[in-house]
Amino acid sequence: MDRDHDAPAQVERPPATDEVTSRTAVPLPEKRPLGPRPASRPWSARRIPAAITALIVAAAAGILLFDVIGVRAGRPAAAWRRRLADELATRPLDDTVLRIGAGIIAVLGLWLIILALTPGLRRQLPLRTPGTRMRAVLDRTAAELHLRDAAMHVPGVSAAKVKFFQHRVSVRGEVRFRAPADVKADLEAAMQEQLDRLSLARPPHLGVRVRPRRK
């Protein structure tokens, strides 16, 4: 008796392909590299102005609260409080004392606003850094001493004075020998080279002045 041998079943497989449909994968948007942020000075904590302001406000509030509690307890108001109320009720607005007091308060308020909106720490110069998370600063006095030492190595310079300002640096040199024009040119080149080596985030404007040494 012959038995029929069935052929092995063939399983159909989907054709292999390297293409991925949009249903299975969604292309992610390309992230644009962020450019380096401009370096700035670190913000000062300003502990002394904050401590003084807090002490004044706390003292005034404490004295006023103590007097209000005393009045609520049945005691008469303090003499300074009654006098202040009388002065505010009877003194005209164009009085000299009121104008002076208002001017002082306005100046103090403006000073506090400036302290709140500015970073401070003007004695520190921000430096260029390779990453945005890294921050480095250079003390202004150290930068002045570094440039002054470099200026003293210029032939013909007997004395030098360097001063850093907000956006510029002033260099003054005294010429002992050589022509002042030649000394000035060499001094400008030396100062510019040293400024480039300092790697300041905001290179200042360079101003160089020379004068013959007084005998």
Coordinates of C-alpha atoms in Angstrom, one line a residue:
M1 CA 0.0 0.0 0.0
D2 CA 1.5 3.2 -1.1
R3 CA 1.3 6.2 1.1
D4 CA 1.3 9.7 -0.3
H5 CA 4.0 11.8 1.1
D6 CA 2.9 15.4 1.4
A7 CA 5.3 18.0 0.4
P8 CA 6.6 20.2 3.3
A9 CA 4.5 23.3 3.8
Q10 CA 6.1 26.4 2.6
V11 CA 5.8 29.5 4.8
E12 CA 5.6 32.7 3.0
R13 CA 7.9 35.4 4.5
P14 CA 7.6 39.0 3.8
P15 CA 10.3 40.3 1.6
A16 CA 13.2 41.8 3.5
T17 CA 13.6 45.4 3.0
D18 CA 15.7 48.2 4.5
E19 CA 13.1 50.8 4.1
V20 CA 11.0 51.6 7.2
T21 CA 7.6 53.0 6.7
S22 CA 6.4 56.1 8.5
R23 CA 4.0 54.0 10.6
T24 CA 6.8 52.2 12.4
A25 CA 9.3 55.0 12.9
V26 CA 8.9 58.8 13.0
P27 CA 12.1 60.7 12.2
L28 CA 13.2 62.9 15.0
P29 CA 13.8 66.6 14.3
E30 CA 17.4 67.5 14.1
K31 CA 18.7 69.5 17.0
R32 CA 20.5 72.6 16.0
P33 CA 23.8 73.2 17.8
L34 CA 23.5 76.0 20.3
G35 CA 26.0 78.8 19.8
P36 CA 28.2 79.9 22.7
R37 CA 26.5 82.3 25.0
P38 CA 28.2 85.6 25.6
A39 CA 30.2 85.5 28.8
S40 CA 29.3 87.8 31.5
R41 CA 30.4 88.7 35.0
P42 CA 29.1 86.5 37.9
W43 CA 26.4 88.0 39.9
S44 CA 27.4 89.4 43.3
A45 CA 25.5 88.2 46.4
R46 CA 25.6 91.7 47.8
R47 CA 25.3 90.5 51.4
I48 CA 26.1 93.9 53.0
P49 CA 23.4 95.9 51.2
A50 CA 20.9 93.1 51.7
A51 CA 21.8 92.7 55.4
I52 CA 21.5 96.5 56.0
T53 CA 18.2 96.7 54.2
A54 CA 16.8 93.7 56.1
L55 CA 17.9 95.2 59.5
I56 CA 16.4 98.6 58.8
V57 CA 13.1 97.1 57.6
A58 CA 13.0 94.6 60.6
A59 CA 13.7 97.3 63.1
A60 CA 11.1 99.7 61.7
A61 CA 8.5 97.0 61.5
G62 CA 9.3 95.8 65.0
I63 CA 9.0 99.2 66.6
L64 CA 5.7 99.9 64.8
L65 CA 4.3 96.5 65.7
F66 CA 5.2 97.0 69.3
D67 CA 3.4 100.4 69.4
V68 CA 0.3 99.0 67.6
I69 CA 0.1 96.1 70.1
G70 CA 0.4 98.6 73.0
V71 CA -2.5 100.7 71.6
R72 CA -4.6 97.6 71.2
A73 CA -3.9 96.8 74.8
G74 CA -5.2 100.2 76.0
R75 CA -2.1 102.2 76.2
P76 CA -1.7 105.6 74.5
A77 CA 0.2 105.8 71.2
A78 CA 3.9 106.7 71.3
A79 CA 4.9 110.3 71.2
W80 CA 6.9 109.9 68.0
R81 CA 3.9 108.3 66.3
R82 CA 1.5 111.1 67.3
R83 CA 4.0 113.8 66.2
L84 CA 4.5 112.1 62.9
A85 CA 0.8 111.9 62.3
D86 CA 0.4 115.6 63.1
E87 CA 3.3 116.6 60.9
L88 CA 1.9 114.6 57.9
A89 CA -1.6 116.1 58.5
T90 CA -0.6 119.7 58.9
R91 CA 2.7 120.2 56.9
P92 CA 2.1 121.2 53.2
L93 CA 3.5 119.1 50.4
D94 CA 5.8 121.8 49.1
D95 CA 7.6 122.0 52.4
T96 CA 11.4 121.8 52.2
V97 CA 11.7 119.0 54.8
L98 CA 9.3 116.9 52.9
R99 CA 11.1 117.5 49.6
I100 CA 14.4 116.5 51.2
G101 CA 13.0 113.4 52.8
A102 CA 11.3 112.4 49.5
G103 CA 14.6 112.9 47.6
I104 CA 16.6 110.8 50.0
I105 CA 14.0 108.0 49.9
A106 CA 14.0 108.2 46.0
V107 CA 17.8 108.0 45.9
L108 CA 17.8 105.0 48.2
G109 CA 15.1 103.2 46.2
L110 CA 17.0 103.9 42.9
W111 CA 20.2 102.5 44.5
L112 CA 18.4 99.3 45.5
I113 CA 16.9 98.9 42.0
I114 CA 20.4 99.4 40.4
L115 CA 21.8 96.8 42.8
A116 CA 19.1 94.4 41.9
L117 CA 19.4 94.8 38.1
T118 CA 23.2 94.9 37.7
P119 CA 25.6 91.9 38.3
G120 CA 28.3 93.9 40.2
L121 CA 31.8 92.4 40.8
R122 CA 33.4 95.0 38.6
R123 CA 36.8 93.9 39.8
Q124 CA 36.4 90.6 38.0
L125 CA 36.9 90.2 34.2
P126 CA 35.2 87.2 32.5
L127 CA 37.4 85.0 30.3
R128 CA 36.6 82.9 27.3
T129 CA 35.9 79.2 28.1
P130 CA 35.6 76.2 25.8
G131 CA 32.1 75.2 27.2
T132 CA 29.0 77.1 28.2
R133 CA 28.9 75.4 31.6
M134 CA 32.4 76.6 32.5
R135 CA 33.0 80.1 33.8
A136 CA 36.3 81.7 34.6
V137 CA 37.2 85.2 35.7
L138 CA 40.4 87.2 36.2
D139 CA 40.9 89.8 38.9
R140 CA 41.3 93.3 37.4
T141 CA 44.3 94.1 39.6
A142 CA 46.1 91.0 38.5
A143 CA 45.5 91.9 34.9
E144 CA 46.8 95.4 35.4
L145 CA 50.0 94.1 37.1
H146 CA 50.5 91.6 34.2
L147 CA 50.2 94.3 31.6
R148 CA 52.4 96.7 33.5
D149 CA 55.2 94.0 33.8
A150 CA 54.9 93.4 30.1
A151 CA 55.1 97.1 29.4
M152 CA 58.3 97.4 31.5
H153 CA 60.0 94.9 29.1
V154 CA 59.5 97.2 26.1
P155 CA 62.8 98.9 25.3
G156 CA 62.8 102.6 26.2
V157 CA 60.0 102.4 28.8
S158 CA 61.2 103.4 32.3
A159 CA 57.8 103.5 34.1
A160 CA 54.3 102.3 33.2
K161 CA 50.8 102.7 34.6
V162 CA 47.9 100.5 33.5
K163 CA 44.3 101.0 34.4
F164 CA 41.4 98.8 33.4
F165 CA 38.0 100.4 32.9
Q166 CA 34.6 99.0 32.0
H167 CA 35.2 98.8 28.2
R168 CA 38.8 100.0 27.8
V169 CA 42.3 99.8 29.2
S170 CA 44.5 102.8 29.5
V171 CA 48.3 102.4 29.3
R172 CA 50.7 105.3 30.1
G173 CA 54.4 104.9 29.7
E174 CA 57.4 107.1 30.4
V175 CA 60.1 107.1 27.7
R176 CA 63.7 107.2 28.9
F177 CA 65.4 106.7 25.6
R178 CA 64.5 106.1 21.9
A179 CA 62.0 108.1 20.0
P180 CA 58.6 108.3 21.6
A181 CA 56.8 107.3 18.4
D182 CA 58.8 104.1 18.1
V183 CA 58.3 103.3 21.8
K184 CA 54.6 103.9 21.4
A185 CA 54.3 101.5 18.5
D186 CA 56.2 98.8 20.3
L187 CA 54.2 99.3 23.4
E188 CA 50.9 99.0 21.5
A189 CA 52.0 95.8 19.9
A190 CA 53.2 94.3 23.3
M191 CA 49.9 95.3 25.0
Q192 CA 47.8 93.9 22.3
E193 CA 49.7 90.7 22.4
Q194 CA 49.2 90.4 26.1
L195 CA 45.5 91.2 25.9
D196 CA 45.1 88.4 23.4
R197 CA 46.9 86.0 25.7
L198 CA 44.6 86.9 28.6
S199 CA 41.7 85.5 26.5
L200 CA 39.2 88.1 27.8
A201 CA 35.6 87.4 26.8
R202 CA 35.1 91.1 26.0
P203 CA 38.4 92.5 24.8
P204 CA 38.6 96.1 25.8
H205 CA 39.6 99.1 23.7
L206 CA 43.3 99.7 24.0
G207 CA 44.6 103.3 24.6
V208 CA 48.4 103.9 24.8
R209 CA 50.0 107.2 25.7
V210 CA 53.7 107.9 26.1
R211 CA 55.7 110.9 27.2
P212 CA 59.4 111.7 27.8
R213 CA 60.6 111.1 31.3
R214 CA 60.9 114.3 33.3
K215 CA 64.4 115.0 34.5

